[in-house]
Coordinates of C-alpha atoms in Angstrom, one line a residue:
X173 CA 0.0 0.0 0.0
X174 CA 2.9 2.3 1.0
X175 CA 4.8 1.6 -2.3
X176 CA 1.7 2.2 -4.3
X177 CA 1.2 5.5 -2.6
X178 CA 4.8 6.6 -3.2
X179 CA 4.5 5.8 -6.9
X180 CA 1.3 7.7 -7.2
X181 CA 2.9 10.7 -5.4
X182 CA 5.9 10.5 -7.7
X183 CA 3.7 10.4 -10.8
X184 CA 1.8 13.5 -9.5
X185 CA 5.1 15.3 -8.9
X186 CA 6.4 14.6 -12.4
X187 CA 3.1 15.8 -13.8
X188 CA 3.3 19.0 -11.9
X189 CA 7.0 19.6 -12.8
X190 CA 6.4 19.1 -16.6
X191 CA 3.0 20.6 -16.8
X192 CA 4.3 23.2 -19.3
X193 CA 6.3 20.8 -21.4
X194 CA 5.2 19.9 -24.9
X195 CA 4.5 16.3 -24.0
X196 CA 1.6 15.3 -21.9
X197 CA 3.7 13.1 -19.6
X198 CA 7.4 12.1 -19.1
X199 CA 8.7 9.1 -20.9
X200 CA 10.1 6.0 -19.1
X201 CA 13.7 7.2 -19.5
X202 CA 12.9 10.5 -17.8
X203 CA 11.1 8.5 -15.1
X204 CA 14.2 6.3 -14.6
X205 CA 16.5 9.3 -14.5
X206 CA 14.3 11.0 -11.9
X207 CA 14.3 7.8 -9.9
X208 CA 18.1 7.9 -10.0
X209 CA 18.2 11.6 -9.0
X210 CA 16.0 10.8 -6.1
X211 CA 18.6 8.3 -4.8
X212 CA 21.6 10.7 -5.0
X213 CA 22.9 12.7 -2.1
X214 CA 23.2 16.4 -1.8
X215 CA 26.7 16.7 -3.2
X216 CA 25.9 14.4 -6.0
X217 CA 23.0 16.5 -6.9
X218 CA 25.1 19.6 -6.8
X219 CA 27.6 18.1 -9.2
X220 CA 24.8 16.7 -11.5
X221 CA 24.3 19.9 -13.5
X222 CA 28.0 20.1 -14.3
X223 CA 28.1 16.5 -15.3
X224 CA 25.1 17.0 -17.5
X225 CA 26.8 20.0 -19.2
X226 CA 30.0 18.0 -19.8
X227 CA 28.0 15.1 -21.3
X228 CA 26.1 17.6 -23.4
X229 CA 29.3 19.2 -24.8
X230 CA 30.8 15.8 -25.4
X231 CA 27.7 14.7 -27.3
X232 CA 27.8 17.9 -29.4
X233 CA 31.5 17.4 -30.2
X234 CA 30.9 13.9 -31.1
X235 CA 28.0 14.9 -33.3
X236 CA 30.1 17.5 -35.0
X237 CA 32.8 15.0 -35.6
X238 CA 30.4 12.6 -36.9
X239 CA 28.9 15.1 -39.2
X240 CA 32.4 16.1 -40.5
X241 CA 33.4 12.6 -40.8
X242 CA 30.2 11.4 -42.5
X243 CA 29.0 14.5 -44.3
X244 CA 28.4 12.7 -47.5
X245 CA 26.1 10.3 -45.8
X246 CA 24.1 13.2 -44.5
X247 CA 24.0 14.8 -47.9
X248 CA 22.8 11.6 -49.5
X249 CA 20.4 11.2 -46.6
X250 CA 19.0 14.6 -47.3
X251 CA 18.8 13.9 -50.9
X252 CA 17.2 10.6 -50.3
X253 CA 14.8 12.3 -47.9
X254 CA 14.0 14.9 -50.6
X255 CA 13.5 12.2 -53.2
X256 CA 11.5 10.2 -50.8
X257 CA 9.3 13.2 -50.3
X258 CA 8.9 13.8 -53.9
X259 CA 8.3 10.0 -54.4
X260 CA 5.6 10.1 -51.6
X261 CA 4.0 13.1 -53.4
X262 CA 3.9 11.2 -56.7
X263 CA 2.5 8.2 -54.8
X264 CA -0.1 10.4 -53.2
X265 CA -1.1 11.8 -56.6
X266 CA -1.2 8.3 -58.1
X267 CA -3.3 7.1 -55.2
X268 CA -5.6 10.1 -55.8
X269 CA -6.0 9.1 -59.4
X270 CA -6.4 5.5 -58.4
X271 CA -9.2 6.4 -56.0
X272 CA -10.9 8.5 -58.7
X273 CA -10.9 5.5 -61.0
X274 CA -11.9 3.0 -58.4
X275 CA -15.8 3.6 -58.8
X276 CA -15.6 3.0 -62.6
X277 CA -13.4 -0.1 -62.1
X278 CA -15.8 -1.2 -59.4
X279 CA -18.8 -0.9 -61.8
X280 CA -16.8 -2.6 -64.5
X281 CA -16.0 -5.5 -62.1
X282 CA -19.7 -5.7 -61.3
X283 CA -20.6 -5.8 -65.0
X284 CA -18.0 -8.5 -65.5
X285 CA -19.4 -10.4 -62.6
X286 CA -22.9 -10.2 -64.2
X287 CA -21.7 -11.2 -67.6
X288 CA -19.7 -14.0 -66.0
X289 CA -22.8 -15.2 -64.2
X290 CA -24.9 -15.0 -67.4
X291 CA -22.3 -16.9 -69.3
X292 CA -22.1 -19.4 -66.5
X293 CA -25.9 -19.7 -66.4
X294 CA -26.0 -20.0 -70.3
X295 CA -23.4 -22.7 -70.1
X296 CA -25.3 -24.5 -67.4
X297 CA -28.5 -24.2 -69.6
X298 CA -26.6 -25.4 -72.7
X299 CA -25.3 -28.3 -70.7
X300 CA -28.8 -29.1 -69.5
X301 CA -30.1 -28.7 -73.0
X302 CA -27.5 -31.0 -74.3
X303 CA -28.3 -33.6 -71.6
X304 CA -32.1 -33.2 -72.3
X305 CA -31.7 -33.0 -76.1
X306 CA -33.9 -36.0 -76.9
X307 CA -36.7 -34.9 -74.6
X308 CA -36.7 -31.3 -75.9
X309 CA -36.7 -32.6 -79.5
X310 CA -39.8 -34.6 -78.8
X311 CA -41.6 -31.6 -77.4
X312 CA -40.6 -29.4 -80.4
X313 CA -41.8 -32.1 -82.8
X314 CA -45.3 -32.3 -81.2
X315 CA -46.9 -29.8 -83.7
X316 CA -45.5 -31.8 -86.7
X317 CA -46.5 -35.1 -85.1
X318 CA -50.0 -33.7 -84.4
X319 CA -50.4 -32.6 -88.0
X320 CA -49.3 -35.9 -89.3
X321 CA -51.8 -37.8 -87.0
X322 CA -54.7 -35.6 -88.1
X323 CA -53.9 -35.9 -91.8
X324 CA -53.5 -39.7 -91.6
X325 CA -56.6 -40.1 -89.4
X326 CA -55.0 -41.2 -86.1
X327 CA -57.4 -39.1 -84.1
X328 CA -56.9 -41.1 -80.9
X329 CA -53.2 -40.2 -80.8
X330 CA -53.9 -36.7 -81.9
X331 CA -56.3 -36.3 -78.9
X332 CA -53.6 -37.6 -76.5
X333 CA -51.1 -35.1 -77.9
X334 CA -53.6 -32.2 -77.5
X335 CA -54.2 -33.2 -73.9
X336 CA -50.5 -33.4 -73.2
X337 CA -50.0 -29.9 -74.7
X338 CA -52.8 -28.5 -72.6
X339 CA -51.1 -29.8 -69.4
X340 CA -47.8 -28.4 -70.7
X341 CA -49.5 -25.0 -71.2
X342 CA -50.9 -24.9 -67.7
X343 CA -47.4 -25.5 -66.3
X344 CA -45.2 -23.4 -68.6
X345 CA -47.6 -20.9 -70.2
X346 CA -45.0 -18.1 -69.8
X347 CA -42.4 -19.8 -72.1
X348 CA -42.6 -18.4 -75.7
X349 CA -41.6 -21.7 -77.3
X350 CA -44.3 -23.6 -75.4
X351 CA -46.8 -20.9 -76.4
X352 CA -45.8 -21.3 -80.0
X353 CA -46.3 -25.1 -79.7
X354 CA -49.7 -24.5 -78.2
X355 CA -50.8 -22.3 -81.1
X356 CA -49.7 -24.8 -83.7
X357 CA -51.4 -27.7 -81.9
X358 CA -54.5 -25.5 -81.7
X359 CA -54.5 -25.1 -85.5
X360 CA -54.1 -28.8 -86.0
X361 CA -57.0 -29.4 -83.6
X362 CA -59.1 -27.1 -85.8
X363 CA -58.1 -29.1 -88.8
X364 CA -59.1 -32.3 -87.0
X365 CA -62.4 -30.7 -86.1
X366 CA -63.1 -29.9 -89.7
X367 CA -62.1 -33.4 -90.8
X368 CA -64.4 -35.0 -88.2
X369 CA -67.4 -32.8 -89.2
X370 CA -66.6 -33.5 -92.9
X371 CA -66.9 -37.2 -92.2
X372 CA -70.4 -36.7 -90.9
X373 CA -71.2 -35.2 -94.3
X374 CA -70.5 -38.5 -96.0
X375 CA -72.2 -41.9 -96.2
X376 CA -71.0 -42.9 -92.7
X377 CA -72.3 -45.9 -90.8
X378 CA -73.3 -46.1 -87.1
X379 CA -70.0 -47.4 -85.7
X380 CA -68.0 -44.7 -87.5
X381 CA -70.6 -42.1 -86.2
X382 CA -70.1 -43.3 -82.7
X383 CA -66.3 -42.9 -83.0
X384 CA -66.6 -39.4 -84.6
X385 CA -69.0 -38.1 -81.9
X386 CA -66.7 -39.7 -79.2
X387 CA -63.8 -37.7 -80.6
X388 CA -65.8 -34.5 -80.8
X389 CA -66.9 -34.9 -77.2
X390 CA -63.3 -35.5 -76.1
X391 CA -62.2 -32.4 -77.9
X392 CA -64.6 -30.5 -75.6
X393 CA -65.3 -27.9 -78.3
X394 CA -69.1 -28.0 -78.3
X395 CA -71.8 -28.2 -75.6
X396 CA -74.1 -31.2 -75.7
X397 CA -76.8 -29.0 -77.5
X398 CA -74.3 -27.6 -80.0
X399 CA -73.0 -31.1 -80.7
X400 CA -76.5 -32.4 -81.5
X401 CA -77.0 -29.4 -83.9
X402 CA -73.7 -29.9 -85.6
X403 CA -74.5 -33.6 -86.1
X404 CA -77.9 -32.9 -87.6
X405 CA -76.5 -30.1 -89.7
X406 CA -73.8 -32.3 -91.1
X407 CA -76.1 -35.3 -91.8
X408 CA -78.7 -32.9 -93.3
X409 CA -76.0 -31.5 -95.7
X410 CA -75.2 -35.1 -96.8
X411 CA -78.9 -35.9 -97.3
X412 CA -79.4 -32.7 -99.2
X413 CA -76.5 -33.6 -101.5
X414 CA -78.1 -36.9 -102.3
X415 CA -81.4 -35.3 -103.1
X416 CA -79.8 -32.6 -105.2
X417 CA -78.1 -35.3 -107.3
X418 CA -81.5 -36.8 -108.4
X419 CA -82.5 -35.7 -111.9
X420 CA -85.7 -33.6 -111.9
X421 CA -86.6 -33.8 -115.6
X422 CA -89.3 -36.4 -115.0
X423 CA -91.4 -35.5 -111.9
X424 CA -92.5 -39.1 -111.2
X425 CA -88.8 -40.3 -111.4
X426 CA -87.7 -37.4 -109.2
X427 CA -90.3 -38.0 -106.5
X428 CA -89.9 -41.7 -106.4
X429 CA -86.1 -41.5 -106.0
X430 CA -86.6 -38.8 -103.4
X431 CA -89.0 -41.1 -101.5
X432 CA -86.5 -43.9 -101.7
X433 CA -83.6 -41.7 -100.6
X434 CA -85.5 -40.1 -97.7
X435 CA -86.9 -43.4 -96.5
X436 CA -83.5 -45.2 -96.4
X437 CA -81.1 -42.4 -95.5
X438 CA -83.4 -40.3 -93.3
X439 CA -84.3 -43.4 -91.2
X440 CA -80.6 -44.2 -90.9
X441 CA -79.9 -40.7 -89.7
X442 CA -82.6 -41.0 -87.1
X443 CA -81.3 -44.4 -86.0
X444 CA -77.8 -43.0 -85.7
X445 CA -79.0 -40.0 -83.7
X446 CA -81.0 -42.1 -81.2
X447 CA -78.1 -44.5 -80.8
X448 CA -75.6 -41.7 -80.1
X449 CA -77.7 -39.1 -78.1
X450 CA -80.1 -39.6 -75.2
X451 CA -83.2 -37.6 -74.9
X452 CA -83.8 -38.3 -71.2
X453 CA -84.6 -35.4 -69.0
X454 CA -81.4 -34.0 -67.3
X455 CA -81.3 -34.3 -63.5
X456 CA -80.7 -30.6 -62.6
X457 CA -82.2 -28.4 -59.9
X458 CA -85.3 -26.6 -60.8
X459 CA -83.6 -23.2 -60.6
X460 CA -81.0 -23.8 -63.3
X461 CA -81.5 -23.2 -66.9
X462 CA -82.3 -26.4 -68.8
X463 CA -82.0 -26.8 -72.6
X464 CA -84.6 -29.0 -74.0
X465 CA -82.3 -31.0 -76.2
X466 CA -85.0 -33.4 -77.4
X467 CA -86.8 -30.4 -79.0
X468 CA -83.8 -30.0 -81.3
X469 CA -84.3 -33.5 -82.8
X470 CA -88.0 -33.2 -83.0
X471 CA -87.8 -29.9 -84.8
X472 CA -85.3 -31.2 -87.2
X473 CA -87.5 -34.3 -88.0
X474 CA -90.5 -31.9 -88.5
X475 CA -88.5 -29.7 -90.8
X476 CA -87.4 -32.8 -92.9
X477 CA -91.0 -34.0 -93.2
X478 CA -92.2 -30.5 -94.2
X479 CA -89.4 -30.3 -96.9
X480 CA -90.5 -33.7 -98.2
X481 CA -94.1 -32.7 -98.3
X482 CA -93.1 -29.6 -100.2
X483 CA -91.1 -31.5 -102.7
X484 CA -94.0 -34.0 -103.1
X485 CA -96.5 -31.2 -103.7
X486 CA -94.2 -29.5 -106.3
X487 CA -93.7 -32.7 -108.3
X488 CA -97.4 -33.6 -108.1
X489 CA -98.3 -30.2 -109.3
X490 CA -96.0 -30.8 -112.3
X491 CA -97.9 -33.9 -113.1
X492 CA -97.2 -37.6 -112.6
X493 CA -99.7 -39.0 -115.1
X494 CA -101.8 -42.0 -114.1
X495 CA -99.2 -43.3 -111.6
X496 CA -100.7 -41.4 -108.7
X497 CA -101.8 -44.7 -106.9
X498 CA -98.3 -46.1 -107.1
X499 CA -96.9 -42.8 -105.7
X500 CA -99.4 -42.9 -102.9
X501 CA -98.5 -46.4 -102.0
X502 CA -94.8 -45.5 -101.8
X503 CA -95.5 -42.4 -99.7
X504 CA -97.8 -44.5 -97.3
X505 CA -95.0 -47.1 -96.9
X506 CA -92.6 -44.2 -96.3
X507 CA -94.9 -42.8 -93.5
X508 CA -95.4 -46.3 -92.1
X509 CA -91.7 -47.0 -91.8
X510 CA -91.3 -43.7 -89.9
X511 CA -93.9 -44.8 -87.4
X512 CA -91.3 -47.0 -85.9
X513 CA -89.4 -43.9 -84.8
X514 CA -92.4 -41.9 -83.8
X515 CA -92.6 -39.8 -86.9
X516 CA -95.7 -41.1 -88.7
X517 CA -96.7 -38.5 -91.1
X518 CA -99.2 -40.4 -93.2
X519 CA -101.9 -38.0 -92.0
X520 CA -100.2 -35.2 -93.8
X521 CA -100.2 -37.0 -97.1
X522 CA -104.0 -37.2 -97.5
X523 CA -104.6 -33.4 -98.2
X524 CA -101.7 -33.3 -100.7
X525 CA -102.9 -36.2 -102.7
X526 CA -106.5 -35.2 -102.3
X527 CA -105.9 -31.8 -103.7
X528 CA -103.9 -33.2 -106.7
X529 CA -106.5 -35.9 -107.4
X530 CA -109.4 -33.4 -107.3
X531 CA -107.5 -30.9 -109.4
X532 CA -106.8 -33.6 -112.1
X533 CA -110.5 -34.7 -112.0
X534 CA -111.8 -31.1 -112.2
X535 CA -109.5 -30.4 -115.2
X536 CA -110.7 -33.6 -117.0
X537 CA -114.3 -32.7 -116.3
X538 CA -113.8 -29.2 -117.7
X539 CA -112.1 -30.7 -120.8
X540 CA -115.0 -33.0 -121.2
X541 CA -117.5 -30.1 -121.1
X542 CA -115.4 -28.1 -123.6
X543 CA -115.3 -31.0 -126.0
X544 CA -119.1 -31.5 -125.6
X545 CA -119.7 -27.8 -126.4
X546 CA -117.4 -28.0 -129.5
X547 CA -119.3 -31.1 -130.7
X548 CA -122.7 -29.5 -130.1
X549 CA -121.7 -26.5 -132.2
X550 CA -121.3 -28.8 -135.2
X551 CA -123.9 -31.4 -134.4
X552 CA -127.0 -32.0 -136.5
X553 CA -130.1 -34.1 -135.9
X554 CA -130.5 -35.2 -139.6
X555 CA -129.1 -38.7 -139.3
X556 CA -131.3 -41.4 -137.8
X557 CA -130.2 -42.9 -134.5
X558 CA -128.0 -46.0 -135.0
X559 CA -129.8 -48.1 -132.4
X560 CA -133.4 -46.9 -132.5
X561 CA -133.6 -46.5 -136.3
X562 CA -131.6 -49.4 -137.5
X563 CA -132.6 -53.0 -137.9
X564 CA -129.0 -54.2 -137.7
X565 CA -128.2 -55.1 -134.0
X566 CA -125.3 -53.3 -132.5
X567 CA -122.6 -55.6 -131.3
X568 CA -122.2 -54.9 -127.5
X569 CA -118.9 -56.0 -126.0
X570 CA -119.1 -58.8 -123.5
X571 CA -119.4 -57.5 -120.0
X572 CA -116.3 -58.4 -118.0
X573 CA -116.7 -59.3 -114.4
X574 CA -116.3 -56.3 -112.1
X575 CA -117.2 -53.7 -114.7
X576 CA -120.1 -51.2 -114.9
X577 CA -121.6 -51.3 -118.4
X578 CA -122.7 -47.9 -119.8
X579 CA -126.0 -47.7 -121.7
X580 CA -125.6 -48.5 -125.3
X581 CA -128.4 -46.1 -126.3
X582 CA -125.9 -43.3 -126.0
X583 CA -124.4 -44.5 -129.3
X584 CA -127.3 -42.8 -131.1
X585 CA -126.1 -39.4 -130.0
X586 CA -122.3 -39.0 -130.4
X587 CA -121.9 -35.8 -128.3
X588 CA -123.5 -37.6 -125.3
X589 CA -121.4 -40.7 -125.9
X590 CA -118.2 -38.8 -126.2
X591 CA -119.0 -36.8 -123.1
X592 CA -119.7 -39.9 -121.1
X593 CA -116.5 -41.5 -122.3
X594 CA -114.5 -38.4 -121.2
X595 CA -116.2 -38.5 -117.8
X596 CA -115.4 -42.2 -117.5
X597 CA -111.8 -41.5 -118.3
X598 CA -111.8 -39.0 -115.5
X599 CA -113.5 -41.6 -113.2
X600 CA -111.0 -44.2 -114.0
X601 CA -108.1 -41.8 -113.3
X602 CA -109.8 -40.8 -110.1
X603 CA -110.4 -44.3 -108.9
X604 CA -106.7 -44.9 -108.7
X605 CA -106.5 -42.4 -105.8
X606 CA -110.0 -41.7 -104.5
X607 CA -110.2 -40.5 -100.9
X608 CA -113.6 -40.6 -99.4
X609 CA -113.1 -36.9 -98.4
X610 CA -113.4 -36.0 -102.1
X611 CA -117.0 -37.3 -102.4
X612 CA -118.6 -33.9 -101.8
X613 CA -116.1 -32.0 -104.1
X614 CA -116.4 -34.6 -106.9
X615 CA -120.2 -34.5 -106.7
X616 CA -120.3 -30.7 -106.7
X617 CA -117.9 -30.5 -109.7
X618 CA -119.8 -33.1 -111.6
X619 CA -123.1 -31.3 -110.9
X620 CA -121.6 -28.1 -112.2
X621 CA -120.4 -29.8 -115.4
X622 CA -123.8 -31.3 -116.0
X623 CA -125.4 -27.8 -115.5
X624 CA -123.0 -26.5 -118.2
X625 CA -124.0 -29.4 -120.4
X626 CA -127.7 -28.7 -119.8
X627 CA -127.2 -25.0 -120.7
X628 CA -125.3 -26.1 -123.8
X629 CA -128.2 -28.3 -124.9
X630 CA -130.7 -25.4 -124.2
X631 CA -128.5 -23.1 -126.2
X632 CA -128.5 -25.6 -129.1
X633 CA -132.3 -25.9 -128.8
X634 CA -132.8 -22.1 -128.9
X635 CA -130.5 -21.8 -131.9
X636 CA -132.0 -24.7 -133.9
X637 CA -135.7 -24.7 -132.7
X638 CA -137.0 -22.5 -135.5
X639 CA -135.5 -24.8 -138.2
X640 CA -136.5 -28.0 -136.6
X641 CA -138.5 -30.5 -138.7
X642 CA -140.9 -32.9 -137.1
X643 CA -138.2 -35.7 -137.4
X644 CA -135.5 -33.4 -135.8
X645 CA -138.0 -32.4 -133.1
X646 CA -138.5 -36.1 -132.3
X647 CA -134.7 -36.8 -132.3
X648 CA -134.1 -33.9 -130.0
X649 CA -136.8 -35.2 -127.6
X650 CA -135.0 -38.6 -127.7
X651 CA -131.7 -36.7 -127.1
X652 CA -133.1 -35.1 -124.0
X653 CA -134.6 -38.4 -122.8
X654 CA -131.4 -40.3 -123.1
X655 CA -129.5 -37.5 -121.3
X656 CA -132.0 -37.5 -118.4
X657 CA -133.0 -41.1 -118.1
X658 CA -129.8 -42.9 -119.1
X659 CA -126.8 -40.7 -118.8
X660 CA -127.6 -39.1 -115.5
X661 CA -128.6 -42.3 -113.6
X662 CA -125.5 -44.1 -115.0
X663 CA -123.3 -41.2 -113.6
X664 CA -125.2 -41.5 -110.4
X665 CA -124.4 -45.2 -110.2
X666 CA -120.8 -44.4 -111.0
X667 CA -120.6 -42.1 -108.0
X668 CA -122.1 -44.8 -105.8
X669 CA -119.4 -47.1 -107.1
X670 CA -116.6 -44.6 -106.4
X671 CA -117.9 -43.7 -103.0
X672 CA -119.9 -46.6 -101.6
X673 CA -122.5 -45.5 -99.0
X674 CA -121.5 -48.4 -96.8
X675 CA -117.9 -47.2 -96.8
X676 CA -118.9 -43.7 -96.0
X677 CA -121.2 -44.9 -93.2
X678 CA -118.3 -46.9 -91.8
X679 CA -116.1 -43.9 -92.0
X680 CA -118.6 -41.7 -90.3
X681 CA -119.2 -44.3 -87.6
X682 CA -122.9 -44.8 -88.3
X683 CA -124.8 -48.1 -88.6
X684 CA -126.4 -47.0 -91.9
X685 CA -126.0 -44.2 -94.3
X686 CA -128.8 -42.5 -96.1
X687 CA -127.3 -39.8 -98.3
X688 CA -128.9 -36.5 -98.6
X689 CA -130.9 -36.6 -101.9
X690 CA -130.3 -33.5 -104.0
X691 CA -133.1 -33.4 -106.7
X692 CA -132.1 -33.0 -110.3
X693 CA -135.6 -31.7 -111.3
X694 CA -134.0 -28.4 -112.0
X695 CA -132.7 -29.9 -115.3
X696 CA -136.1 -30.7 -116.7
X697 CA -137.5 -27.5 -115.1
X698 CA -134.8 -25.5 -116.9
X699 CA -135.7 -27.3 -120.2
X700 CA -139.4 -26.5 -119.7
X701 CA -138.6 -22.9 -119.0
X702 CA -137.0 -22.8 -122.5
X703 CA -140.0 -24.2 -124.1
X704 CA -139.2 -27.9 -124.0
X705 CA -142.3 -29.8 -122.8
X706 CA -142.3 -33.0 -120.7
X707 CA -143.8 -34.8 -123.7
X708 CA -140.9 -33.8 -125.8
X709 CA -138.5 -35.1 -123.2
X710 CA -140.4 -38.3 -122.5
X711 CA -141.5 -39.6 -119.0
X712 CA -139.1 -38.1 -116.5
X713 CA -138.5 -39.7 -113.1
X714 CA -136.6 -37.9 -110.3
X715 CA -132.8 -38.5 -110.5
X716 CA -130.3 -37.8 -107.9
X717 CA -126.6 -37.6 -107.4
X718 CA -125.1 -38.7 -104.1
X719 CA -123.1 -36.0 -102.3
X720 CA -121.0 -37.2 -99.5
X721 CA -119.7 -35.3 -96.5
X722 CA -116.0 -34.6 -96.6
X723 CA -114.3 -37.0 -94.2
X724 CA -110.8 -38.4 -93.5
X725 CA -110.4 -41.6 -95.4
X726 CA -107.9 -43.8 -97.0
X727 CA -107.2 -44.0 -100.7
X728 CA -108.9 -46.6 -102.9
X729 CA -107.2 -48.4 -105.7
X730 CA -110.4 -49.8 -107.3
X731 CA -114.2 -49.2 -107.4
X732 CA -117.2 -51.5 -107.5
X733 CA -119.1 -52.8 -110.4
X734 CA -122.5 -51.9 -108.9
X735 CA -123.8 -49.8 -106.2
X736 CA -123.8 -52.8 -103.9
X737 CA -120.4 -54.1 -104.8
X738 CA -117.2 -53.5 -102.8
X739 CA -114.2 -51.6 -104.1
X740 CA -112.3 -54.9 -104.6
X741 CA -114.8 -56.2 -107.1
X742 CA -114.3 -53.8 -110.0
X743 CA -111.1 -52.8 -111.8
X744 CA -112.4 -50.0 -114.1
X745 CA -115.3 -48.4 -115.8
X746 CA -116.1 -49.6 -119.3
X747 CA -116.2 -47.0 -122.0
X748 CA -118.6 -46.9 -124.8
X749 CA -117.0 -48.3 -128.0
X750 CA -116.3 -45.8 -130.7

């Protein structure tokens, strides 16, 4: 403790003594010298300044001697010091320039590091690319492979490639190369879609249809409703091409080939559709929008039936001759075959054939009336009747079974005989296709024609009455009698044969049928009003034509030989021999 205190006191004393000195504190040599002074006696301390002065003078002398002895060294040392200073100045200026260039060098180094990293990364990518060369080449060849599969018909493989590309796009959609592959595969998919739809426009069978629709569903391009529409459109285009290839020069040939094509191919299309698509109700909540997919098919079938009926009507209007019954049979068979698929349209055929049959009959009746008028313009009553005035018997052709023999007395009056023959020709044409619904129209048309004939006879009487001789007056009376008592009843029987009352009653659902009698007394009344007496016309009994109510019936291919015979008993009406 005492030593530590003494040391501390000594340090404080030294600090106080050298408080004005340049140094902050004495060095260790001074401290040692002071410790030595502290150990000297008084005399030694008195001699100490002198000793120090001697040592100082000695040191100075030695220094001068050293300087004189080694002045060259001092000169070189000064020069070296000066050069060193100048060198340090150059070094300082060089360091300053170096420091000024360090930022640019630093940026260049950073750029070099970046380039080096990019080169290293590129090298690694190139190395990885080289290692994965086979796999990358397979991916790059996907568009070409896809196009090859589509053009060669390998649709299964093409769909697998398209699915793989979709997965690749979801994972690496940001890579330009992958996006280019996706675009090219999409173009090949569109080509495959066109090829598949084009196959549906050809004569394709059901197994191939199933495959094509399966491919289209896997492509996920159309909804279910759109897929059905596309299928029907493609098959409809194929059916239309077949119909367009049928020559339309001959209406009968055109409509028969159309019926055959529609019956075969349209039935195949419906069968294919029902085998591929299901029309069951979708199991969806009531609140969601539901597309009635079955209505698509029903609407298409209705359109096809309407188009067929339009073509049928157009060809019938152009004229098919006397083959209307054969055409009706083919159409009925066509409609019957469609009943197996729930599209029986036979009920739509009756109005079409009914209109054509009645139009043909009405035209034939009008031609018969026109020919009668022409013949009456040049007819004279000078010649004696062939049957009534001749003693030579007229050879009457043998009556064939199932025929309705016309009255031979009409041979005495050629205009009436020709008129009846023309009417019978119209009846024979009508019997080939004779719907019961035409009974009223046929009766009305025939009554109108007979009214025109009656007016023609009255006009002939007014024109020739003044020049009539007694013989001609008698012949005209016989002419009127034959017209009223033979021609009209025969036509009435023919109407009963064409439209049997029993058949009409069965059609109307009645036990018996008593047709409304429409009196023909207006004919003799019209004659009497023109000055023709009942005696001139002979005894006249009431005659009637049988009108029938229009009703839906089937076509008849034959008519009866008498009013009581059935349609299967008679083949035709017998004309009066020329």
